[in-house]
Amino acid sequence: MSTDVTAGAASGTATEKPAALKEAKEAKEKKPNPYGMSDVKVLVFIACAMAIMTLALLDGSIISSAVLPIVRDLDPAHGIDRFPWLITAYLLAATAAQPLYGRLSDSYGPRRVYLAALATFLAGSALCATAGSLTQLIVFRAVQGLGGGGLMSMTLIVIATLYPPKSRAGRSNAGGALIAAGIIAGPMIGGPLSENLSWRWIFLFNVPVAGLALVGVAWALRLPVKGTRQKVDILGSVLIAAATCALLLGVKEYGESHSFSGPVLPYFYGGVLMAGGFVTRQLKAADPLMPLTLFKDKVFRPAAILQFVGGFALLSLPVFFINYLNIVRGVSLDAVGLHLIPLAVGVVLVFLGWGKFIARTGKCKSVLVATTATATASVAGLGLTVTDAPVWQLDVLLLLLGVGLGGVTSIALFMTQSAASADQLGVVTTTSRFATMLGTTIGGTVLGAVLSARFASAAGASGIKDPDTAAAQLAGLDAIHRHLVRDAFAHATSTLLLTAAGLLLIALVTALVMKDVDVNALAAAAEAEADQPTGATPSRLNRLNRLNRPNQLNRLNGLNRLSRPKRPPERPRRTTTMRVLMLSTPFPTHFTPMVPLAWALRGAGHEVTVAAQPDVTDAARAAGISAVDIGDRFHGLDVLQRHLPDGVRPLELMGPTPPEKMAGTTKLWETHARYLVSSYLEFARGWGPDLIVSEQMELAGQLVAGALGIPSVQHRWGVDPLSGPSRASARNFLYGTAERLGLDGLPDPTLLLDPCPPALRHPSAAPGAPIGYVPFNGTGTVPDWLHQPAADGVRRVVVCLGRQTLVLNGTGLYRSIIAAFEGLENVEGVVTADAAFHAGFGQLPANVKVVEPVPLNLFLRDCDAVIHHGGANTTLTACSFGLPQVVLPQIVDQFASAELLAAAGAARVLGEAAPQNDSAQVREAIRDVLDDPRYLKCAGELGADMAEMPSPAGVVGDLERLVAAA
């Protein structure tokens, strides 16, 4: 019977296979719209995006053909001299704003920035249309440029966000058509529109189009909201804007004077100085505007060179051809656009071709090399033949030039976007556009200077004394002089083109050495991630895979490059063995409460590794636990000490930390998580943990576990007034980081372990599972005399305020505590402190001994009381031995520990600087806890409660079940 069923099933499978394949193919072809956008919304957005790109392309060139009407209307006397500022103001604002658009897009999401840029452009256009003077129009053009600078870049960013590289390549033909339309239409529209209606219609035309596009994009476009709320590098923005403006103004002055006299050199020197300041700022900034690590990437670095050279030697050429056609070929400015049709056709052809080729083969480099070679050959060909070539030959070469013009910078940008990680798409796009715009502007000026110098030389050799005036009044010259001027200008254009061709050879070499980008591999990785089931195996292709593109661009102090890892070879492992990865912020005292759990896991046969900065891994190795260094040493105490005046403790400077300010004290660890999560993740992906255990402030543990799809455990240090109030802040601060890892936000820990007895659990802290506190205060050697109890009738009191208290100017506090023992009969004081501080304690009373730091758990059994600062480890260690305490809290959570100990009746607390510095009050507190039996009774009850909590070894079974259920 079973045979018949199997045969039938096989037959049915064979019969249904063609249909299933057909359905699978149709499903693959009919992919859902991005981010749940309906078909109508997709069409509306595409229409709006095309309209916006058209405005961006037209607005740079359309005004140049409306010179006379604007000058006649606004400034007939000086307008001709000031008119170039209409173009310069727009260009300066648009170029300088590029890096800022990229950072804002990556921080707050492209949709918001896109709408803001469009609204700014709309407002600028409306203001330009109402300008009452040329000065107003120049200022309003700068406003328009500020918005216009983002139109093209943000459109490209949004499209790259919506569609993967392979799909984007297939849609590139529309972009080519728009670029072609901009080349032709700009010169053709501006003149007739301003002559027949008014020059104001050049700007009024933008208002309804941009307004409708703004409404359409706001309604149709749906992108994930980014909530990183990263601080934008304002100083970096100012420096790069100032450097760009100074450099471009210097280029403009040089283009007008053709010499380095006057303001040219100051502009250049200022630009270089500001650029140097910008580079220095980017090396130090936490969230750099333009991460310099981009230029280490093997795709971005050559692509940036291509963008600049392409802009310099290619995108600046059309304006020179307009002048060439007008002066040498006698074509009117109104009709010159028609003669650029071959150039536009070449742009359309290359966009149609390269998009389909890349979509089919997945390879980009071959197309880039081909278009760059075509551009170089066509420009060189034009340079060699432009003086006497027939019109058909010019048309062929212009068509080939269009192929190069449409291919070089566009394909280079496509490759950088495809290789970029999602979190850097904005900064990569705008940095590339910045290089292109800078190259175009500088190239236009430099090549213009080459043209002018060669024209003056050729014309002078022909006996023409004032070539510029002769060219402007060409129609009034006799036939002989007209021919001489045209011949001189043709030879000058030839020199310009040959110069550009030489520069394009640099671009060709760059394209040849540039690393290829395989969009098929990127698509396959994305599909593999989409098909990956939940509850993946320990090798875990997880949601982060969509970020694992080859050659990802990393950012300094941000998400680093996450290369797509090779699957590690499978090794025989016992089915019951877990791999547990422990993470900690870079303070050893944050880590040590987890050591007993690590020992218990090891004792149960599981693998444990600590990943942290060297501050912690040193302590882990000393405890016999395997550890891996992540990042550099943090030197946390140095960071805290740097902000203190000499001799002043934090408590003396700021007073006790009130509960309402607790959340603000954790910002350091939120930032720490953001900057180290990628390094943690890189190690975790290779090691393959089954469980992440992190202490309460190492938020990266929850991010790494969420990205890998494994459980996470948060292990508290002790009394925890921090994690509850700071959770909302952490969720907001790390939202963007979590989103880039494919998470919906900062995940909650799967399990929370709390070593505090019930009386010491802070009311703001979320309930956790109990885990018994096993005292471990590091390693060290106990002096022989300390192994022995104090003499009969003598009570031993330990003073241990931690190294942190001493480093943070606590020597004076120790002196007041030591002085308090003077006059205490039958009391012996044992002070633990680094030898480097002993000299600062002065003359010791006879009943006080000072020793180098010794782990408290090794000798507290022979002690009667503890004086400490409320540190988590010291508090719980003292409680576990049932000892009464005098608590002198210094910073942050120590005040909460002190308050709860006092409420439990186990401690006297001196919470202000004044009583702590008063030896008499300290002496009184010591007498109280030693003489009042209630303190000993309450402390003993705390110790008894802690002894009843499940041991770390008992908790191991819970963790095994947690992993098994994941």
Coordinates of N, CA and C in Angstrom, one line a residue, residues 318-503:
P318 N 29.4 70.3 -23.6 CA 28.3 70.8 -24.4 C 28.2 72.3 -24.5
V319 N 28.6 73.1 -23.5 CA 28.5 74.5 -23.6 C 29.6 75.1 -24.6
F320 N 30.7 74.4 -24.6 CA 31.7 74.8 -25.6 C 31.3 74.5 -27.0
F321 N 30.5 73.4 -27.2 CA 30.0 73.1 -28.5 C 28.9 74.1 -29.0
I322 N 28.2 74.6 -28.0 CA 27.2 75.6 -28.3 C 27.9 76.8 -28.9
N323 N 29.0 77.3 -28.2 CA 29.7 78.4 -28.7 C 30.4 78.1 -30.1
Y324 N 30.9 76.9 -30.2 CA 31.5 76.5 -31.5 C 30.5 76.5 -32.6
L325 N 29.3 75.9 -32.4 CA 28.3 75.9 -33.4 C 27.9 77.3 -33.8
N326 N 27.8 78.2 -32.8 CA 27.3 79.6 -33.0 C 28.3 80.4 -33.7
I327 N 29.6 80.3 -33.3 CA 30.6 81.2 -33.9 C 31.2 80.6 -35.2
V328 N 31.6 79.3 -35.2 CA 32.2 78.7 -36.3 C 31.2 78.3 -37.4
R329 N 30.1 77.6 -37.0 CA 29.2 77.1 -37.9 C 28.0 78.1 -38.2
G330 N 27.9 79.2 -37.5 CA 26.9 80.2 -37.7 C 25.5 79.8 -37.3
V331 N 25.4 78.9 -36.4 CA 24.0 78.4 -36.0 C 23.5 79.4 -34.9
S332 N 22.3 79.9 -35.0 CA 21.7 80.8 -34.0 C 21.5 80.1 -32.7
L333 N 21.5 80.8 -31.6 CA 21.4 80.2 -30.3 C 20.0 79.6 -30.1
D334 N 19.0 80.1 -30.8 CA 17.7 79.5 -30.7 C 17.6 78.1 -31.3
A335 N 18.4 77.9 -32.3 CA 18.4 76.6 -33.0 C 19.5 75.7 -32.7
V336 N 20.4 76.1 -31.8 CA 21.6 75.3 -31.5 C 21.2 74.0 -30.9
G337 N 20.1 73.9 -30.2 CA 19.7 72.7 -29.6 C 19.4 71.6 -30.6
L338 N 18.9 71.9 -31.8 CA 18.6 70.9 -32.8 C 19.9 70.3 -33.3
H339 N 21.0 71.0 -33.3 CA 22.3 70.5 -33.7 C 23.0 69.6 -32.7
L340 N 22.4 69.6 -31.5 CA 22.9 68.7 -30.4 C 22.1 67.4 -30.3
I341 N 21.2 67.2 -31.3 CA 20.4 66.0 -31.2 C 21.2 64.7 -31.3
P342 N 22.3 64.7 -32.2 CA 23.1 63.5 -32.2 C 23.7 63.2 -30.8
L343 N 24.2 64.2 -30.2 CA 24.7 64.0 -28.8 C 23.6 63.4 -27.9
A344 N 22.4 63.9 -28.0 CA 21.3 63.4 -27.1 C 21.0 62.0 -27.5
V345 N 21.0 61.7 -28.8 CA 20.7 60.3 -29.2 C 21.7 59.3 -28.6
G346 N 23.0 59.8 -28.7 CA 24.0 58.9 -28.1 C 23.8 58.6 -26.6
V347 N 23.3 59.7 -25.9 CA 23.0 59.5 -24.4 C 21.9 58.4 -24.3
V348 N 20.9 58.6 -25.1 CA 19.7 57.6 -25.0 C 20.2 56.2 -25.3
L349 N 21.0 56.1 -26.4 CA 21.4 54.8 -26.8 C 22.2 54.1 -25.7
V350 N 23.2 54.8 -25.1 CA 24.0 54.2 -24.1 C 23.2 53.8 -22.9
F351 N 22.2 54.6 -22.5 CA 21.4 54.2 -21.4 C 20.5 53.0 -21.7
L352 N 20.0 52.9 -22.9 CA 19.3 51.7 -23.3 C 20.2 50.5 -23.3
G353 N 21.4 50.7 -23.8 CA 22.3 49.6 -23.9 C 22.9 49.1 -22.6
W354 N 23.5 50.0 -21.8 CA 24.1 49.6 -20.6 C 23.2 49.0 -19.6
G355 N 22.0 49.6 -19.5 CA 21.0 49.1 -18.6 C 20.6 47.6 -18.9
K356 N 20.4 47.3 -20.1 CA 20.0 45.9 -20.5 C 21.2 45.0 -20.4
F357 N 22.4 45.5 -20.7 CA 23.5 44.6 -20.7 C 23.8 44.2 -19.2
I358 N 23.8 45.2 -18.3 CA 24.1 44.9 -16.9 C 23.0 44.1 -16.3
A359 N 21.7 44.3 -16.7 CA 20.6 43.5 -16.1 C 20.7 42.1 -16.6
R360 N 21.3 41.9 -17.8 CA 21.4 40.5 -18.3 C 22.7 39.8 -17.8
T361 N 23.8 40.5 -17.8 CA 25.1 39.8 -17.4 C 25.4 40.0 -16.0
G362 N 25.0 41.1 -15.4 CA 25.3 41.4 -14.0 C 26.7 42.1 -13.9
K363 N 27.4 42.3 -15.0 CA 28.7 42.9 -15.0 C 28.7 44.3 -15.4
C364 N 29.5 45.2 -14.6 CA 29.4 46.6 -14.9 C 30.7 47.1 -15.5
K365 N 31.9 46.5 -15.2 CA 33.1 47.1 -15.5 C 33.3 47.2 -17.0
S366 N 32.9 46.1 -17.7 CA 33.1 46.1 -19.2 C 32.4 47.2 -19.9
V367 N 31.2 47.5 -19.4 CA 30.4 48.7 -20.0 C 31.1 50.0 -19.6
L368 N 31.6 50.1 -18.4 CA 32.3 51.3 -18.0 C 33.5 51.6 -18.9
V369 N 34.3 50.5 -19.1 CA 35.5 50.7 -19.9 C 35.2 51.0 -21.3
A370 N 34.1 50.4 -21.8 CA 33.8 50.6 -23.2 C 33.3 52.1 -23.4
T371 N 32.5 52.6 -22.5 CA 32.0 53.9 -22.7 C 33.1 55.0 -22.4
T372 N 34.0 54.7 -21.5 CA 35.1 55.6 -21.3 C 36.0 55.6 -22.5
A373 N 36.3 54.5 -23.1 CA 37.1 54.4 -24.3 C 36.5 55.1 -25.4
T374 N 35.1 55.0 -25.5 CA 34.4 55.7 -26.6 C 34.4 57.2 -26.4
A375 N 34.3 57.6 -25.1 CA 34.4 59.0 -24.9 C 35.8 59.6 -25.2
T376 N 36.8 58.9 -24.8 CA 38.2 59.3 -25.1 C 38.4 59.4 -26.6
A377 N 38.0 58.4 -27.3 CA 38.2 58.4 -28.8 C 37.4 59.5 -29.5
S378 N 36.1 59.7 -29.1 CA 35.3 60.7 -29.8 C 35.8 62.1 -29.5
V379 N 36.2 62.4 -28.3 CA 36.7 63.7 -28.0 C 38.0 64.0 -28.7
A380 N 38.9 62.9 -28.8 CA 40.1 63.1 -29.5 C 39.8 63.2 -31.0
G381 N 38.9 62.5 -31.5 CA 38.5 62.6 -32.9 C 37.9 64.0 -33.2
L382 N 37.1 64.5 -32.4 CA 36.6 65.9 -32.6 C 37.7 66.9 -32.5
G383 N 38.7 66.7 -31.6 CA 39.8 67.6 -31.5 C 40.6 67.6 -32.8
L384 N 40.8 66.5 -33.4 CA 41.6 66.4 -34.6 C 40.9 66.9 -35.9
T385 N 39.6 66.9 -35.9 CA 38.8 67.1 -37.1 C 37.9 68.3 -37.1
V386 N 37.7 68.9 -35.9 CA 36.7 69.9 -35.7 C 36.9 71.2 -36.6
T387 N 38.2 71.4 -37.0 CA 38.4 72.7 -37.8 C 37.8 72.6 -39.2
D388 N 37.8 71.4 -39.8 CA 37.3 71.4 -41.1 C 36.4 70.1 -41.4
A389 N 35.9 69.5 -40.4 CA 35.1 68.3 -40.6 C 33.8 68.6 -41.2
P390 N 33.3 67.8 -42.1 CA 31.9 68.0 -42.6 C 30.9 67.7 -41.5
V391 N 29.7 68.2 -41.8 CA 28.6 68.1 -40.7 C 28.3 66.7 -40.4
W392 N 28.3 65.8 -41.3 CA 27.9 64.4 -41.0 C 29.0 63.8 -40.1
Q393 N 30.2 64.1 -40.3 CA 31.3 63.6 -39.5 C 31.2 64.1 -38.0
L394 N 30.9 65.4 -37.9 CA 30.6 65.9 -36.6 C 29.5 65.2 -35.9
D395 N 28.4 65.0 -36.7 CA 27.2 64.3 -36.1 C 27.6 62.9 -35.6
V396 N 28.4 62.2 -36.3 CA 28.8 60.8 -35.9 C 29.7 60.9 -34.6
L397 N 30.6 61.9 -34.6 CA 31.4 62.0 -33.4 C 30.7 62.5 -32.2
L398 N 29.7 63.4 -32.5 CA 28.8 63.9 -31.4 C 28.0 62.7 -30.8
L399 N 27.5 61.8 -31.7 CA 26.8 60.7 -31.2 C 27.6 59.8 -30.3
L400 N 28.9 59.6 -30.7 CA 29.8 58.8 -29.9 C 30.1 59.5 -28.6
L401 N 30.2 60.9 -28.7 CA 30.5 61.6 -27.5 C 29.3 61.5 -26.5
G402 N 28.1 61.4 -27.1 CA 26.9 61.2 -26.2 C 26.9 59.9 -25.5
V403 N 27.5 58.9 -26.2 CA 27.6 57.5 -25.6 C 28.6 57.6 -24.4
G404 N 29.7 58.4 -24.6 CA 30.6 58.5 -23.4 C 30.0 59.4 -22.3
L405 N 29.4 60.5 -22.7 CA 28.9 61.4 -21.8 C 27.8 60.8 -20.9
G406 N 27.0 60.0 -21.6 CA 25.9 59.3 -20.8 C 26.3 58.1 -20.0
G407 N 27.5 57.6 -20.3 CA 27.9 56.3 -19.7 C 28.9 56.5 -18.6
V408 N 29.9 57.3 -18.7 CA 31.0 57.3 -17.8 C 30.6 57.6 -16.4
T409 N 30.1 58.8 -16.1 CA 29.7 59.2 -14.8 C 28.5 58.4 -14.3
S410 N 27.6 58.1 -15.1 CA 26.3 57.4 -14.7 C 26.6 56.0 -14.3
I411 N 27.5 55.3 -15.0 CA 27.8 53.9 -14.7 C 28.7 53.9 -13.4
A412 N 29.6 54.8 -13.3 CA 30.4 54.9 -12.1 C 29.6 55.1 -10.9
L413 N 28.6 56.0 -11.0 CA 27.7 56.2 -9.9 C 26.9 55.0 -9.6
F414 N 26.4 54.3 -10.6 CA 25.6 53.1 -10.4 C 26.4 52.0 -9.7
M415 N 27.7 51.9 -10.0 CA 28.6 50.9 -9.4 C 28.8 51.2 -7.9
T416 N 29.0 52.5 -7.6 CA 29.2 52.9 -6.2 C 28.0 52.7 -5.4
Q417 N 26.8 53.0 -5.9 CA 25.6 52.8 -5.2 C 25.3 51.3 -5.0
S418 N 25.6 50.5 -6.0 CA 25.4 49.1 -5.9 C 26.3 48.4 -4.8
A419 N 27.5 48.9 -4.7 CA 28.5 48.4 -3.8 C 28.3 48.9 -2.4
A420 N 27.5 50.0 -2.2 CA 27.4 50.6 -0.9 C 26.4 49.9 0.0
S421 N 26.7 50.0 1.3 CA 25.8 49.4 2.3 C 24.6 50.4 2.4
A422 N 23.5 49.9 2.8 CA 22.2 50.7 2.9 C 22.4 51.9 3.7
D423 N 23.2 51.8 4.8 CA 23.3 52.9 5.7 C 24.2 54.1 5.2
Q424 N 24.9 53.8 4.0 CA 25.7 54.8 3.5 C 25.3 55.2 2.0
L425 N 24.2 54.8 1.6 CA 23.7 55.1 0.3 C 23.7 56.6 0.0
G426 N 23.2 57.3 1.0 CA 23.0 58.8 0.8 C 24.4 59.4 0.7
V427 N 25.3 59.2 1.6 CA 26.6 59.8 1.6 C 27.4 59.4 0.3
V428 N 27.3 58.2 -0.1 CA 28.0 57.7 -1.3 C 27.5 58.4 -2.5
T429 N 26.2 58.5 -2.6 CA 25.6 59.2 -3.8 C 26.0 60.6 -3.9
T430 N 25.8 61.3 -2.8 CA 26.0 62.8 -2.8 C 27.5 63.1 -2.9
T431 N 28.4 62.3 -2.3 CA 29.8 62.5 -2.5 C 30.2 62.3 -4.0
S432 N 29.6 61.3 -4.6 CA 29.9 61.1 -6.1 C 29.4 62.3 -6.9
R433 N 28.2 62.7 -6.6 CA 27.6 63.9 -7.3 C 28.5 65.1 -7.0
F434 N 28.9 65.3 -5.8 CA 29.8 66.4 -5.4 C 31.1 66.4 -6.3
A435 N 31.7 65.2 -6.4 CA 32.9 65.1 -7.3 C 32.5 65.5 -8.7
T436 N 31.4 65.1 -9.2 CA 31.0 65.4 -10.6 C 30.8 66.9 -10.8
M437 N 30.0 67.5 -9.9 CA 29.7 68.9 -10.0 C 30.9 69.7 -9.8
L438 N 31.8 69.3 -8.9 CA 33.1 70.1 -8.7 C 33.9 70.0 -10.0
G439 N 34.0 68.8 -10.6 CA 34.8 68.6 -11.8 C 34.2 69.4 -13.0
T440 N 32.8 69.4 -13.1 CA 32.2 70.1 -14.2 C 32.5 71.6 -14.0
T441 N 32.4 72.1 -12.8 CA 32.6 73.6 -12.6 C 34.1 74.0 -12.9
I442 N 35.0 73.2 -12.3 CA 36.4 73.5 -12.5 C 36.8 73.3 -13.9
G443 N 36.3 72.2 -14.5 CA 36.6 71.9 -15.9 C 36.1 72.9 -16.8
G444 N 34.9 73.4 -16.6 CA 34.4 74.5 -17.5 C 35.3 75.7 -17.4
T445 N 35.8 76.1 -16.2 CA 36.7 77.3 -16.1 C 38.1 77.0 -16.7
V446 N 38.7 75.9 -16.4 CA 40.0 75.6 -16.8 C 40.0 75.4 -18.4
L447 N 39.1 74.6 -18.9 CA 39.0 74.4 -20.3 C 38.7 75.7 -21.0
G448 N 37.8 76.6 -20.3 CA 37.5 77.9 -20.9 C 38.8 78.7 -21.0
A449 N 39.6 78.6 -20.0 CA 40.9 79.4 -20.0 C 41.8 78.9 -21.1
V450 N 41.8 77.6 -21.3 CA 42.6 77.0 -22.5 C 42.1 77.5 -23.8
L451 N 40.7 77.5 -23.9 CA 40.1 78.0 -25.1 C 40.4 79.5 -25.4
S452 N 40.3 80.3 -24.3 CA 40.6 81.8 -24.5 C 42.0 82.0 -24.9
A453 N 42.9 81.3 -24.2 CA 44.4 81.6 -24.5 C 44.7 81.1 -25.9
R454 N 44.2 80.0 -26.3 CA 44.5 79.5 -27.7 C 43.8 80.4 -28.7
F455 N 42.6 80.9 -28.4 CA 41.9 81.7 -29.3 C 42.6 83.0 -29.5
A456 N 43.1 83.6 -28.4 CA 43.8 84.9 -28.5 C 45.1 84.7 -29.2
S457 N 45.8 83.6 -29.0 CA 47.0 83.3 -29.7 C 46.8 83.2 -31.2
A458 N 45.8 82.3 -31.6 CA 45.5 82.1 -33.0 C 45.0 83.3 -33.7
A459 N 44.2 84.1 -33.0 CA 43.6 85.3 -33.6 C 44.7 86.4 -33.8
G460 N 45.5 86.5 -32.7 CA 46.6 87.4 -32.8 C 47.6 87.1 -34.0
A461 N 47.8 85.8 -34.2 CA 48.7 85.5 -35.3 C 48.1 85.9 -36.7
S462 N 46.8 86.0 -36.7 CA 46.1 86.4 -37.9 C 45.9 87.9 -38.0
G463 N 46.4 88.6 -37.0 CA 46.3 90.1 -37.1 C 45.1 90.7 -36.4
I464 N 44.3 89.9 -35.7 CA 43.1 90.4 -35.0 C 43.5 90.8 -33.6
K465 N 43.4 92.1 -33.3 CA 43.9 92.6 -32.1 C 43.0 92.3 -30.9
D466 N 41.7 92.4 -31.1 CA 40.7 92.1 -30.0 C 39.8 91.0 -30.3
P467 N 40.3 89.7 -30.1 CA 39.5 88.6 -30.6 C 38.1 88.4 -29.9
D468 N 38.1 88.7 -28.6 CA 36.8 88.6 -27.9 C 35.7 89.5 -28.5
T469 N 36.1 90.8 -28.7 CA 35.1 91.7 -29.3 C 34.8 91.3 -30.8
A470 N 35.8 90.8 -31.5 CA 35.5 90.4 -32.9 C 34.6 89.2 -32.9
A471 N 34.7 88.3 -31.9 CA 33.8 87.1 -31.9 C 32.4 87.6 -31.5
A472 N 32.3 88.5 -30.6 CA 30.9 89.0 -30.2 C 30.2 89.8 -31.3
Q473 N 31.0 90.4 -32.2 CA 30.4 91.2 -33.3 C 30.7 90.6 -34.6
L474 N 30.7 89.3 -34.6 CA 31.1 88.5 -35.8 C 30.3 88.9 -37.0
A475 N 29.0 89.1 -36.8 CA 28.1 89.4 -38.0 C 28.5 90.7 -38.6
G476 N 29.1 91.7 -37.9 CA 29.5 93.0 -38.5 C 30.8 93.0 -39.2
L477 N 31.6 91.9 -39.1 CA 32.9 91.9 -39.8 C 32.8 91.5 -41.3
D478 N 33.8 92.0 -42.0 CA 33.8 91.6 -43.4 C 34.1 90.1 -43.5
A479 N 34.0 89.5 -44.7 CA 34.1 88.1 -44.9 C 35.4 87.6 -44.6
I480 N 36.5 88.3 -44.9 CA 37.9 87.9 -44.6 C 38.1 87.8 -43.1
H481 N 37.8 88.8 -42.4 CA 38.0 88.8 -40.9 C 37.1 87.8 -40.2
R482 N 35.8 87.7 -40.8 CA 34.9 86.7 -40.2 C 35.5 85.3 -40.3
H483 N 36.1 85.0 -41.5 CA 36.7 83.7 -41.7 C 37.9 83.5 -40.8
L484 N 38.7 84.5 -40.5 CA 39.9 84.4 -39.7 C 39.5 84.2 -38.2
V485 N 38.4 84.9 -37.8 CA 37.9 84.7 -36.4 C 37.4 83.2 -36.3
R486 N 36.6 82.8 -37.2 CA 36.1 81.4 -37.2 C 37.2 80.4 -37.2
D487 N 38.2 80.6 -38.0 CA 39.3 79.6 -38.1 C 40.1 79.6 -36.8
A488 N 40.3 80.8 -36.2 CA 41.0 80.9 -34.9 C 40.2 80.2 -33.8
F489 N 38.9 80.4 -33.8 CA 38.1 79.8 -32.8 C 38.0 78.3 -32.9
A490 N 38.0 77.8 -34.2 CA 37.9 76.4 -34.5 C 39.2 75.7 -34.0
H491 N 40.4 76.4 -34.2 CA 41.7 75.8 -33.7 C 41.7 75.8 -32.2
A492 N 41.2 76.9 -31.6 CA 41.1 77.0 -30.1 C 40.2 75.8 -29.6
T493 N 39.1 75.6 -30.2 CA 38.2 74.5 -29.8 C 38.9 73.2 -29.9
S494 N 39.7 73.0 -31.0 CA 40.5 71.8 -31.2 C 41.5 71.6 -30.1
T495 N 42.2 72.6 -29.6 CA 43.1 72.5 -28.5 C 42.4 72.1 -27.2
L496 N 41.2 72.7 -27.0 CA 40.4 72.4 -25.8 C 40.0 70.9 -25.8
L497 N 39.6 70.4 -27.0 CA 39.1 69.0 -27.1 C 40.3 68.1 -26.9
L498 N 41.4 68.4 -27.4 CA 42.6 67.5 -27.3 C 43.1 67.5 -25.8
T499 N 43.0 68.6 -25.2 CA 43.3 68.7 -23.7 C 42.3 67.8 -22.9
A500 N 41.0 67.9 -23.2 CA 40.0 67.0 -22.6 C 40.3 65.6 -22.9
A501 N 40.7 65.2 -24.1 CA 41.0 63.8 -24.4 C 42.1 63.3 -23.6
G502 N 43.1 64.1 -23.4 CA 44.3 63.7 -22.6 C 43.8 63.4 -21.2
L503 N 43.0 64.2 -20.6 CA 42.5 64.0 -19.3 C 41.6 62.7 -19.2

